[in-house]
Tab-separated table of C-alpha atoms in Angstrom:
chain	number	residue	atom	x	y	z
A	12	UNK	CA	-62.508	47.347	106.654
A	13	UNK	CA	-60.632	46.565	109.992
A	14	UNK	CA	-62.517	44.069	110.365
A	15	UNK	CA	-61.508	42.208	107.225
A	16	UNK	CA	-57.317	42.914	107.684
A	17	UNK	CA	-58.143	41.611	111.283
A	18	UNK	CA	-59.596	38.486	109.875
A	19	UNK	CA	-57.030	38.434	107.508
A	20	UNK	CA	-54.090	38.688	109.469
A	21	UNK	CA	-55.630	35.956	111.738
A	22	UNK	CA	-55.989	33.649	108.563
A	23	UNK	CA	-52.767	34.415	107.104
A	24	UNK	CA	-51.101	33.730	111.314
A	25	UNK	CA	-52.881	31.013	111.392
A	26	UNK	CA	-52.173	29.650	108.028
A	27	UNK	CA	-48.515	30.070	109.046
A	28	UNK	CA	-48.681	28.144	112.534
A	29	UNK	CA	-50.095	25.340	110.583
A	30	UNK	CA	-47.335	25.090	108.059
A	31	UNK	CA	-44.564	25.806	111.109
A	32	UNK	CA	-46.216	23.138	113.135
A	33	UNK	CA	-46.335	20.507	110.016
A	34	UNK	CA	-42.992	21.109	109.089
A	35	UNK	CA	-41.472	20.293	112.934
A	36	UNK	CA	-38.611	17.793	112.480
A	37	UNK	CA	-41.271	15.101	114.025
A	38	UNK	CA	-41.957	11.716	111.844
A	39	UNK	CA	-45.577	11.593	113.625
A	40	UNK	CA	-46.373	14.583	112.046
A	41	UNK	CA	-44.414	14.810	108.862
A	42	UNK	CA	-45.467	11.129	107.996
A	43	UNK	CA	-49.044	11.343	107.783
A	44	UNK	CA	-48.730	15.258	105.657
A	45	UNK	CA	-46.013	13.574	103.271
A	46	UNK	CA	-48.565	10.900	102.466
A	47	UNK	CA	-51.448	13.305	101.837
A	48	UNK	CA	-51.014	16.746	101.415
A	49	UNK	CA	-46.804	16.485	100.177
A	50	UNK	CA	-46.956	20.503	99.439
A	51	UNK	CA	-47.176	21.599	102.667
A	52	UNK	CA	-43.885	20.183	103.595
A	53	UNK	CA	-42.020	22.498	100.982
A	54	UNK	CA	-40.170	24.076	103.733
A	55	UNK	CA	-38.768	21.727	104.802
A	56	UNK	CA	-37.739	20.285	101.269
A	57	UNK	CA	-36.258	23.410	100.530
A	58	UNK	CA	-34.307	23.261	103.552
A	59	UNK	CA	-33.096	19.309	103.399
A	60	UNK	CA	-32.001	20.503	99.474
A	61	UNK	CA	-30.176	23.372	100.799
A	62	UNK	CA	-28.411	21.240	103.623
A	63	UNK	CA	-27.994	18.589	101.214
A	64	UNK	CA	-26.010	20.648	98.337
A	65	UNK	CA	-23.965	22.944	101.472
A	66	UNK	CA	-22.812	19.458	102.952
A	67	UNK	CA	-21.510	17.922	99.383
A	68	UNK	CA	-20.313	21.019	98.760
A	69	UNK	CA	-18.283	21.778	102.205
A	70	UNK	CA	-17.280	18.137	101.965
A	71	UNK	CA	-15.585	18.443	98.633
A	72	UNK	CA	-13.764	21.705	99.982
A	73	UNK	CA	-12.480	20.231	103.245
A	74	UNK	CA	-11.327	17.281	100.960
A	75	UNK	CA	-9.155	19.302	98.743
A	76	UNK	CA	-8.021	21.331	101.600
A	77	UNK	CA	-6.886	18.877	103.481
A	78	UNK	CA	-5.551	16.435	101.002
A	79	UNK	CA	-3.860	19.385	98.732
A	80	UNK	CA	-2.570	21.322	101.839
A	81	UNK	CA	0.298	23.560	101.312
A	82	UNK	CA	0.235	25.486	104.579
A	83	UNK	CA	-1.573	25.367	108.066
A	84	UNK	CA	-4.108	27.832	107.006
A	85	UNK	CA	-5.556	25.221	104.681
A	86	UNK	CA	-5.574	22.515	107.305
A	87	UNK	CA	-7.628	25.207	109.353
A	88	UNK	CA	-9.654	26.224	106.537
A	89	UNK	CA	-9.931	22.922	105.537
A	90	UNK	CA	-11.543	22.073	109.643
A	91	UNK	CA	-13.997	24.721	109.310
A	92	UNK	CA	-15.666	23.441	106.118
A	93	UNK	CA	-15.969	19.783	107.380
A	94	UNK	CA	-17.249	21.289	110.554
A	95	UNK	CA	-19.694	23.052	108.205
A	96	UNK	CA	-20.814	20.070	106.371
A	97	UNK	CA	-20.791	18.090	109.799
A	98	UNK	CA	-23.760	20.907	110.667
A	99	UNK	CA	-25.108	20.104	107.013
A	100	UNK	CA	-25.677	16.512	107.805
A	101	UNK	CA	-26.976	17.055	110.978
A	102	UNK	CA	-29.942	19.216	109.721
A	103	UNK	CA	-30.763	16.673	107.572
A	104	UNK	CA	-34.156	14.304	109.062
A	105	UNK	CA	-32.377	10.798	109.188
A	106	UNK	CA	-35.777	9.711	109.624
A	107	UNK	CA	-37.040	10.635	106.363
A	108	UNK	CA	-34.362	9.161	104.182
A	109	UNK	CA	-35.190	6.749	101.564
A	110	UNK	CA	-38.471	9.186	101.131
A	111	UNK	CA	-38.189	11.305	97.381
A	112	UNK	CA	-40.299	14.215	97.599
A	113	UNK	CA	-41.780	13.772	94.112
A	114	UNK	CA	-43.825	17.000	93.421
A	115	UNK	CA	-40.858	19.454	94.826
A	116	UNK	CA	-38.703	17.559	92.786
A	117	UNK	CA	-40.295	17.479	89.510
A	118	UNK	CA	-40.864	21.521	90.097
A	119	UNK	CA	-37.295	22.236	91.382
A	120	UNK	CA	-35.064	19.562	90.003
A	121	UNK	CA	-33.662	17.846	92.965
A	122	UNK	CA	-30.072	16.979	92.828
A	123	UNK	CA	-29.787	14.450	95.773
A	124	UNK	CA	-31.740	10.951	96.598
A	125	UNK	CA	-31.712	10.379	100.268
A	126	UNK	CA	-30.657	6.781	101.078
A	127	UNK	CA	-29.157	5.225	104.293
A	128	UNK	CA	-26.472	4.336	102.541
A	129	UNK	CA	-25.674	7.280	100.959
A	130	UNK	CA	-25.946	9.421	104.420
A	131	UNK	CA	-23.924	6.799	106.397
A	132	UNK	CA	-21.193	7.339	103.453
A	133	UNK	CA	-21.150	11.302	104.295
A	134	UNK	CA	-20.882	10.924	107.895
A	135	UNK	CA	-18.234	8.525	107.413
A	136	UNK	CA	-16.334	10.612	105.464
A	137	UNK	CA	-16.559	13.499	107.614
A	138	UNK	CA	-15.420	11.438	110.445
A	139	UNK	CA	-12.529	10.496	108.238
A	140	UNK	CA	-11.227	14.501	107.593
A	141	UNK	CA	-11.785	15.539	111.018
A	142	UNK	CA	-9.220	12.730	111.953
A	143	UNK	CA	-7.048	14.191	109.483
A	144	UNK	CA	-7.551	17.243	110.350
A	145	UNK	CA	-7.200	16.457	114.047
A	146	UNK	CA	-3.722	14.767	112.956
A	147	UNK	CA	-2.207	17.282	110.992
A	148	UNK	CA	-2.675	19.860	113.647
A	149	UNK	CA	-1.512	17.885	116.720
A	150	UNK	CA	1.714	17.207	114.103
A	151	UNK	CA	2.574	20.672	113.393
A	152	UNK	CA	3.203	20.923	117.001
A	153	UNK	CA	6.331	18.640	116.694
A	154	UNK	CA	7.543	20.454	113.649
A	155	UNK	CA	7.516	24.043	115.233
A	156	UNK	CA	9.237	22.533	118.009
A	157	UNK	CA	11.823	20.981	115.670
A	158	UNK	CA	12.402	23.746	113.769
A	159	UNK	CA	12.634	25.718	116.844
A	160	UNK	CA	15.083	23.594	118.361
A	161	UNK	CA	17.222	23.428	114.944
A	162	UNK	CA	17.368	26.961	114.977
A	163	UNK	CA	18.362	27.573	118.437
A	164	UNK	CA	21.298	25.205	117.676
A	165	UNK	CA	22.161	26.706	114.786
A	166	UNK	CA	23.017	29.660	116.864
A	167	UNK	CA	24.235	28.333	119.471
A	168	UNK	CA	26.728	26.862	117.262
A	169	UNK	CA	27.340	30.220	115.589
A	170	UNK	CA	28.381	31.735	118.797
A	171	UNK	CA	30.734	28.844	120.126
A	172	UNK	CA	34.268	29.564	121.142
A	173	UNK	CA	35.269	26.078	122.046
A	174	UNK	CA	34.895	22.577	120.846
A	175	UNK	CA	32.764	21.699	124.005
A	176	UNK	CA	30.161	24.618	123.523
A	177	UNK	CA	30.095	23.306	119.465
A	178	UNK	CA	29.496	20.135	120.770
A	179	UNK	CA	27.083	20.538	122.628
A	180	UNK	CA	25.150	22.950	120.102
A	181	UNK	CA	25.984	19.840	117.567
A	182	UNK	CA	24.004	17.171	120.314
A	183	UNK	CA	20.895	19.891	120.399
A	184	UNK	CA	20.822	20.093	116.569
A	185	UNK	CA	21.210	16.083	116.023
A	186	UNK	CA	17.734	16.129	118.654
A	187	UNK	CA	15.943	18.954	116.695
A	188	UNK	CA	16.716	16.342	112.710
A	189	UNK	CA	15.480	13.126	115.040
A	190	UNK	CA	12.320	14.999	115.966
A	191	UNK	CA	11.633	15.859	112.836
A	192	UNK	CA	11.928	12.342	111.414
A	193	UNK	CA	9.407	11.333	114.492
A	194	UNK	CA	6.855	13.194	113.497
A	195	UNK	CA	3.585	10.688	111.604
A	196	UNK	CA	3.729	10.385	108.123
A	197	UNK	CA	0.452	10.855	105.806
A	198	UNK	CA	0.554	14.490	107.268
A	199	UNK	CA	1.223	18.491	106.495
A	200	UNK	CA	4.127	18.901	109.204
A	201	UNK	CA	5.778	15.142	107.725
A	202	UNK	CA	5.549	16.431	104.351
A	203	UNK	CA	6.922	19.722	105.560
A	204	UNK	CA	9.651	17.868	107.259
A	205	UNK	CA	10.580	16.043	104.270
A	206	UNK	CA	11.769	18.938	102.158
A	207	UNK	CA	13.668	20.366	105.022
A	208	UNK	CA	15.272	17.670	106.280
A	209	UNK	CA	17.958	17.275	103.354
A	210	UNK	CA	19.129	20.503	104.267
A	211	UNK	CA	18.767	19.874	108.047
A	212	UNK	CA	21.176	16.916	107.701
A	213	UNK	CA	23.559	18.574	105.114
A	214	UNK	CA	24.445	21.792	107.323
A	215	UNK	CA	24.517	19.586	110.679
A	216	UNK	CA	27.164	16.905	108.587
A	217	UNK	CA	29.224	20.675	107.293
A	218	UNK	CA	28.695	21.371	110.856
A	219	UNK	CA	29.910	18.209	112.484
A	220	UNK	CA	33.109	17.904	110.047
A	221	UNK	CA	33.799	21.718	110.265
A	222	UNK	CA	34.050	20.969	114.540
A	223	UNK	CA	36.201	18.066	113.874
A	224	UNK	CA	38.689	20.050	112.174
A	225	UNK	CA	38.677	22.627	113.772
A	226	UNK	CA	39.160	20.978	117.450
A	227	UNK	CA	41.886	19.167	115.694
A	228	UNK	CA	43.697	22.487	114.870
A	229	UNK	CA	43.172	23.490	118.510
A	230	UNK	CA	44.583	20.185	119.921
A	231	UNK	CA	47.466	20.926	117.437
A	232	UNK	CA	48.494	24.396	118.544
A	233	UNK	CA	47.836	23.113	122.143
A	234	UNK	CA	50.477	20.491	121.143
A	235	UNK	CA	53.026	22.951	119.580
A	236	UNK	CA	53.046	25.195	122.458
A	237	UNK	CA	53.677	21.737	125.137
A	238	UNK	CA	56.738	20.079	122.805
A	239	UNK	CA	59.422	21.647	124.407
A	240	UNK	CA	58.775	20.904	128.019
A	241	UNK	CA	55.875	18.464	128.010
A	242	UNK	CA	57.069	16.219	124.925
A	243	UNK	CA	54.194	13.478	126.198
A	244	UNK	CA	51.369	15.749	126.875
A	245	UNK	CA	52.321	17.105	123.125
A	246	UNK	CA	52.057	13.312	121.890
A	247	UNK	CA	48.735	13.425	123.233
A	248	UNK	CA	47.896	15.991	122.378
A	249	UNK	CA	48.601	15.351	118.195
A	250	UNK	CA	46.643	11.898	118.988
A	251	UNK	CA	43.941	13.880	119.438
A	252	UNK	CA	43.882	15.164	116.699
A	253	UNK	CA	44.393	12.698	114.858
A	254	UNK	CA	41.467	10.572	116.472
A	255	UNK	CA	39.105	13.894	115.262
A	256	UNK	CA	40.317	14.250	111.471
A	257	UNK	CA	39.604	10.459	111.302
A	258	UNK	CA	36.235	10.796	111.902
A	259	UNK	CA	35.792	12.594	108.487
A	260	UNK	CA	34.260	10.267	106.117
A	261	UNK	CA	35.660	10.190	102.888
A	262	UNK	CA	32.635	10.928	101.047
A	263	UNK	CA	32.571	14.493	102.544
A	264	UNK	CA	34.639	17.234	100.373
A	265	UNK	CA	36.582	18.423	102.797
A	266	UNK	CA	38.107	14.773	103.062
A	267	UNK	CA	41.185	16.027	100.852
A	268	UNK	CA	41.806	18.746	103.747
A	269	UNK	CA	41.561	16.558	106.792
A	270	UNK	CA	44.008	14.212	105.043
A	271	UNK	CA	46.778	16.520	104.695
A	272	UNK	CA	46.302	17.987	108.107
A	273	UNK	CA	46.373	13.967	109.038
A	274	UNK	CA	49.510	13.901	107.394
A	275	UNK	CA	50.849	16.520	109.396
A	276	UNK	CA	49.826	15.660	112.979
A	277	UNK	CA	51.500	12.042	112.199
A	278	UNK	CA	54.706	13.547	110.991
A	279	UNK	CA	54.388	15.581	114.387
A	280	UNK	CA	53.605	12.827	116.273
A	281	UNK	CA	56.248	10.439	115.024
A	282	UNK	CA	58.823	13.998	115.870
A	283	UNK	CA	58.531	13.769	118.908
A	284	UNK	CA	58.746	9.551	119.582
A	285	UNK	CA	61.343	9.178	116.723
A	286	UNK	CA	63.000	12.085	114.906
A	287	UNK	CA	65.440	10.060	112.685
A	288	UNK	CA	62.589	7.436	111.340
A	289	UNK	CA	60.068	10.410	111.206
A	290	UNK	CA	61.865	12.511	109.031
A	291	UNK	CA	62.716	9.773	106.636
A	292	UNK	CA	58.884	8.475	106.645
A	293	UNK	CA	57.544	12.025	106.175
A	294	UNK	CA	59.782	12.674	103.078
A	295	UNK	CA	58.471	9.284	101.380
A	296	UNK	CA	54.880	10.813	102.285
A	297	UNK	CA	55.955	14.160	100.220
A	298	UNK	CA	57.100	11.864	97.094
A	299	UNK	CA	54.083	9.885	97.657
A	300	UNK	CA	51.980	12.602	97.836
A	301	UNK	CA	53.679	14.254	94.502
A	302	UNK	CA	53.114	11.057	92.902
A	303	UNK	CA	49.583	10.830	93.349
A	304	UNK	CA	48.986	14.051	91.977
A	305	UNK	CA	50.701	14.126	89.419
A	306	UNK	CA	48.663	10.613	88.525
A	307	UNK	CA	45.593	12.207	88.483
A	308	UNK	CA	43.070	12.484	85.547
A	309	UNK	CA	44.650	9.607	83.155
A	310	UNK	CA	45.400	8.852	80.480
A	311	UNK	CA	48.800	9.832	80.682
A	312	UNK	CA	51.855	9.822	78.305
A	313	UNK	CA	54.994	7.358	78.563
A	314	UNK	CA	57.080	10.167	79.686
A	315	UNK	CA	54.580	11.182	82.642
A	316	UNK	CA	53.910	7.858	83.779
A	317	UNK	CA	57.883	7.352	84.138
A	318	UNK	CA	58.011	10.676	86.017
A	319	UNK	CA	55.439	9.103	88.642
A	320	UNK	CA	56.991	5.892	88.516
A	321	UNK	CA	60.149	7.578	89.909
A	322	UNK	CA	58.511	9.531	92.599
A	323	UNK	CA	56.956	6.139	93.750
A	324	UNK	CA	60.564	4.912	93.880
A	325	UNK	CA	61.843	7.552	95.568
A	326	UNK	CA	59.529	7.267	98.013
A	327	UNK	CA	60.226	3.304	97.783
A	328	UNK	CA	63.306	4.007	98.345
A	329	UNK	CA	63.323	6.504	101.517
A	330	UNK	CA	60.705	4.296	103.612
A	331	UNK	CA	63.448	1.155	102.750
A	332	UNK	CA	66.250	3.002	104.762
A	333	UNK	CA	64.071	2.885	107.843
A	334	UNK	CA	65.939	-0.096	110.355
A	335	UNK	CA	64.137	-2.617	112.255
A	336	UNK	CA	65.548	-0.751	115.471
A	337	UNK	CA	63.580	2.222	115.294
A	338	UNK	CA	60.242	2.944	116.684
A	339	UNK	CA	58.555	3.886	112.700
A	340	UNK	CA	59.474	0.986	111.520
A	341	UNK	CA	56.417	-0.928	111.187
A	342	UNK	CA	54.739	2.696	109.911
A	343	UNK	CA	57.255	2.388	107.478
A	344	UNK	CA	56.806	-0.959	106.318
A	345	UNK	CA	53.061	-0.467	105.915
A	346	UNK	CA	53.786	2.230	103.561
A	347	UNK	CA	56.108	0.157	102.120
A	348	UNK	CA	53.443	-2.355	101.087
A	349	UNK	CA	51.309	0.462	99.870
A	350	UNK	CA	53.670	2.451	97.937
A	351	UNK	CA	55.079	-0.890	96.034
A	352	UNK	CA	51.537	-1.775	95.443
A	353	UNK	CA	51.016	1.794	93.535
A	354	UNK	CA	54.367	1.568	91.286
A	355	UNK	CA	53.233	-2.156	90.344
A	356	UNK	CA	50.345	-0.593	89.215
A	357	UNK	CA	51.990	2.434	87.806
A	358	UNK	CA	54.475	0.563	86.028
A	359	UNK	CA	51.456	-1.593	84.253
A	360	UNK	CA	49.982	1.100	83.039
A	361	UNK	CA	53.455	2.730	81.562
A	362	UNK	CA	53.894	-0.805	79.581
A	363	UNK	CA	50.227	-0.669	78.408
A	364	UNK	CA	51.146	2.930	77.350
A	365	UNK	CA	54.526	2.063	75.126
A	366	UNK	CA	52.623	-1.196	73.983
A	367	UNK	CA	49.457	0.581	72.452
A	368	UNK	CA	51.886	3.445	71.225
A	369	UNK	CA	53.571	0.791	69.495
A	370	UNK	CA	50.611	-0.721	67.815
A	371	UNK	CA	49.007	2.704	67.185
A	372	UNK	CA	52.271	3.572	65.273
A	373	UNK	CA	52.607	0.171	63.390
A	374	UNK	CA	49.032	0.328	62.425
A	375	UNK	CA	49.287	3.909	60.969
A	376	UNK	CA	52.367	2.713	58.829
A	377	UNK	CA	49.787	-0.137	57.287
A	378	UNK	CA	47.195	2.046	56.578
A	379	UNK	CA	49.782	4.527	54.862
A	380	UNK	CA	51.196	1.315	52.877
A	381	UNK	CA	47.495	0.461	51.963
A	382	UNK	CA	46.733	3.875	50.574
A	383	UNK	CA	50.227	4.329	48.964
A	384	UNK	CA	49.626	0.679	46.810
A	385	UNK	CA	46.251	-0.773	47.158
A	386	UNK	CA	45.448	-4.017	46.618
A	387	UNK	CA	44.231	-4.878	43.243
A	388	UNK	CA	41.743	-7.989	44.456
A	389	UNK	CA	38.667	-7.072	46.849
A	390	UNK	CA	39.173	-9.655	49.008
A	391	UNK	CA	43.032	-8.968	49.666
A	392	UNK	CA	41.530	-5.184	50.271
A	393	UNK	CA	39.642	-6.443	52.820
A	394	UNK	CA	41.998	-9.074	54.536
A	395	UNK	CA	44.684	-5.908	54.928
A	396	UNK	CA	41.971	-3.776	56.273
A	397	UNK	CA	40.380	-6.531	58.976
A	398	UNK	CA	44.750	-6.926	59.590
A	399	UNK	CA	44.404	-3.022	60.595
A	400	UNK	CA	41.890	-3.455	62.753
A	401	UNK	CA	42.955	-6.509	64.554
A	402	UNK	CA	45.874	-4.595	65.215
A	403	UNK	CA	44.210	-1.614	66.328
A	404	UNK	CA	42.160	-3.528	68.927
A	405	UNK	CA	45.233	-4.297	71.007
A	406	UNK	CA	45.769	-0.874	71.604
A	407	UNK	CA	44.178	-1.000	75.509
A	408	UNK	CA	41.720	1.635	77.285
A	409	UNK	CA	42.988	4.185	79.924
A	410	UNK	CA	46.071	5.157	77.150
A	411	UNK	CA	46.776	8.233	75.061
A	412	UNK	CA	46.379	6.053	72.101
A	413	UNK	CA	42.716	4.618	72.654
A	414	UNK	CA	40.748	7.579	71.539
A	415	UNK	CA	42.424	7.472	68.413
A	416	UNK	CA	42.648	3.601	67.619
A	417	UNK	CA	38.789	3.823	67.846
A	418	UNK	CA	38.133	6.303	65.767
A	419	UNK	CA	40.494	4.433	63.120
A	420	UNK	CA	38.474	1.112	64.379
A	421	UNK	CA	35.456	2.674	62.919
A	422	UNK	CA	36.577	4.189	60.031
A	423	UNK	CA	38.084	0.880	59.254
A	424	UNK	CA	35.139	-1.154	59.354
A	425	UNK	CA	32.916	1.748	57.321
A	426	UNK	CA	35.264	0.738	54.843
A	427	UNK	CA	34.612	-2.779	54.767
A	428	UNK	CA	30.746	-2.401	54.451
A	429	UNK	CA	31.414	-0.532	51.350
């Protein structure tokens, strides 16, 4: 009985150190057992299947990873499974593609066909993601830096007590936005970048115009305490300031502030040089300034627009006292221009105003005739109502009376389709 589980054991051993030997990754020995005896190579077919499925199937992952990424984990996640189906490929005999093990395959169904073509495609694309991967994490280096930097002047800024500290937090933060537009595009970190770097650049431009106002308010109360004894160092002083609330670009909103402090430091300014002209310019500035308010959000009624156009004249009318002597007189005549300019226009717009009153009213008083004693003929009907509405249509845009003349307008011409 021993003697048969001995023999056994040494058939069954033996049995397997044929198959182990026959199925060593060597084309002199797979070649000639492929040809004639197929089955004893099921080993290895189940293993080349098994690689074969893992290495589409790792490939597809690190694909979608990579391409879809939303975070660094997947770019990491996404570096292990190409590394995966890098190991995949490699277990796979490059010498045997092109073979089809027929008999495995009708038995088990094979889902691959092993071609040259279709192998050099795989490793190909592998080489592709692990550049991409390799990219991506070599650019999120940059972006932790940026953000790191942007942060550090964000606090920096935060904790600032003078214009020159602000500054310099405001250089530092302009340095952390430029390396974030440096970093490659095509990547996590760029994309990353992207969606932060709106933001970035809107709290560094609040930033920047928030220093620029307030260093102008410092250069001003530097100036008011030097008037008295240091009139000159005061002038500089205000100049300053002006030179910072200039740099405000209009497009920002707190444009409308800097202007009136602008206002202010010139008025200062011109003090100091010239008291007599100064005061005289700065009053035409408060009528001007009343005016253009009180302009705002048109239309407007003939009453109002005469109100502004006598503001503008006032205003006119202060600057025009200013002599050729005095040292704000070519301020003066600048506004001058400016201010004339504005009534002109004001006063065009009060004349369009009375004008499409007038045809608003004189139209209404035909339409009330027309319904009071209609025409008896059709065609008369329709020559008074196309009278209406050529009337109507010189009633101009940007007036009180528009609005309405349109809606008559298309009432009017309902009526003639009738």
């Amino acid at each position: 009985m021993l003697n048969k589980i001995k023999w056994a054991v040494i058939l069954l051993g033996g049995a397997a150190g044929v198959l182990w030997v026959v199925n060593l990754p060597y084309p002199m020995i797979r070649w000639p057992v492929a040809k004639t005896l197929p089955i004893l190579l099921l080993p290895s077919y189940i293993n080349m299947d098994h690689n074969y499925r893992e290495a589409i199937h790792n490939l597809e992952q690190a694909d979608q990873l990579i391409n879809q990424s939303t975070s660094p984990a997947d770019i990491e996640r996404g570096g292990e499974k190409v590394k995966a189906a890098k190991r995949n490929l490699d277990n796979l005999p490059v010498w045997f593609l092109g073979y089809y093990p027929q008999t495995y395959c009708n038995l088990f169904g094979c889902t691959w066909k092993f071609t040259v073509d279709e192998f050099e495609t795989a490793r190909q694309r592998v080489g592709r993601i692990e550049a991409i991967v390799f990219q991506d994490k070599n650019a999120l280096v940059p972006l932790s830096q940026a953000e790191q930097t942007l942060q550090s002047a964000k606090q920096q800024y935060k904790q600032a007590t003078n214009t020159q500290d602000r500054e310099k937090a405001l250089t530092i933060w302009q340095e952390g936005i430029d390396q974030l537009e440096q970093i490659p595009q095509q990547t996590l970190a760029s994309k990353t970048a992207r969606a932060k770097l709106n933001a970035y650049k809107r709290d560094f431009e609040n930033a920047r115009v928030g220093n620029f106002i307030i260093a102008a308010q410092e250069f001003d109360l530097a100036a008011e305490q030097a008037k008295q004894t240091q009139p000159k160092a005061a002038s500089e002083l205000w100049q300053q300031a002006i030179n910072r609330i200039n740099q405000v670009p209009l497009e920002n909103p707190r444009y409308v502030e800097a202007q009136k402090l602008l206002v202010s430091y010139q008025s200062k300014i011109q003090g100091i040089v010239d008291p007599r002209s100064s005061k005289l310019i700065d009053g035409a500035k408060q009528f001007a300034l009343a005016a253009a308010k009180l302009a705002q959000k048109p239309p407007h009624t003939e009453t109002k627009w005469k109100q502004i156009a006598k503001l503008w004249s006032t205003a006119i009318e202060q600057l025009q006292t200013v002599q050729v002597e005095d040292p704000g007189y070519l301020e003066a005549q600048k506004l001058l221009a400016t201010y004339q300019t504005n009534l002109g226009i004001v006063e065009t717009r009060l004349q369009a105003e009375i004008d499409s009153q007038l045809s608003l009213k004189e139209a209404n008083e035909n339409i009330q005739r027309l319904i009071a004693t209609p025409a008896s003929e059709q065609q008369q009907l329709r020559s008074q109502i196309q009278g209406i509405i050529n009337q109507l249509n010189t009633v101009q845009p940007g007036t009180t009376a528009y609005a309405e003349a349109q809606t008559l307008i298309s009432q009017a011409k309902n009526r003639l389709q009738q």
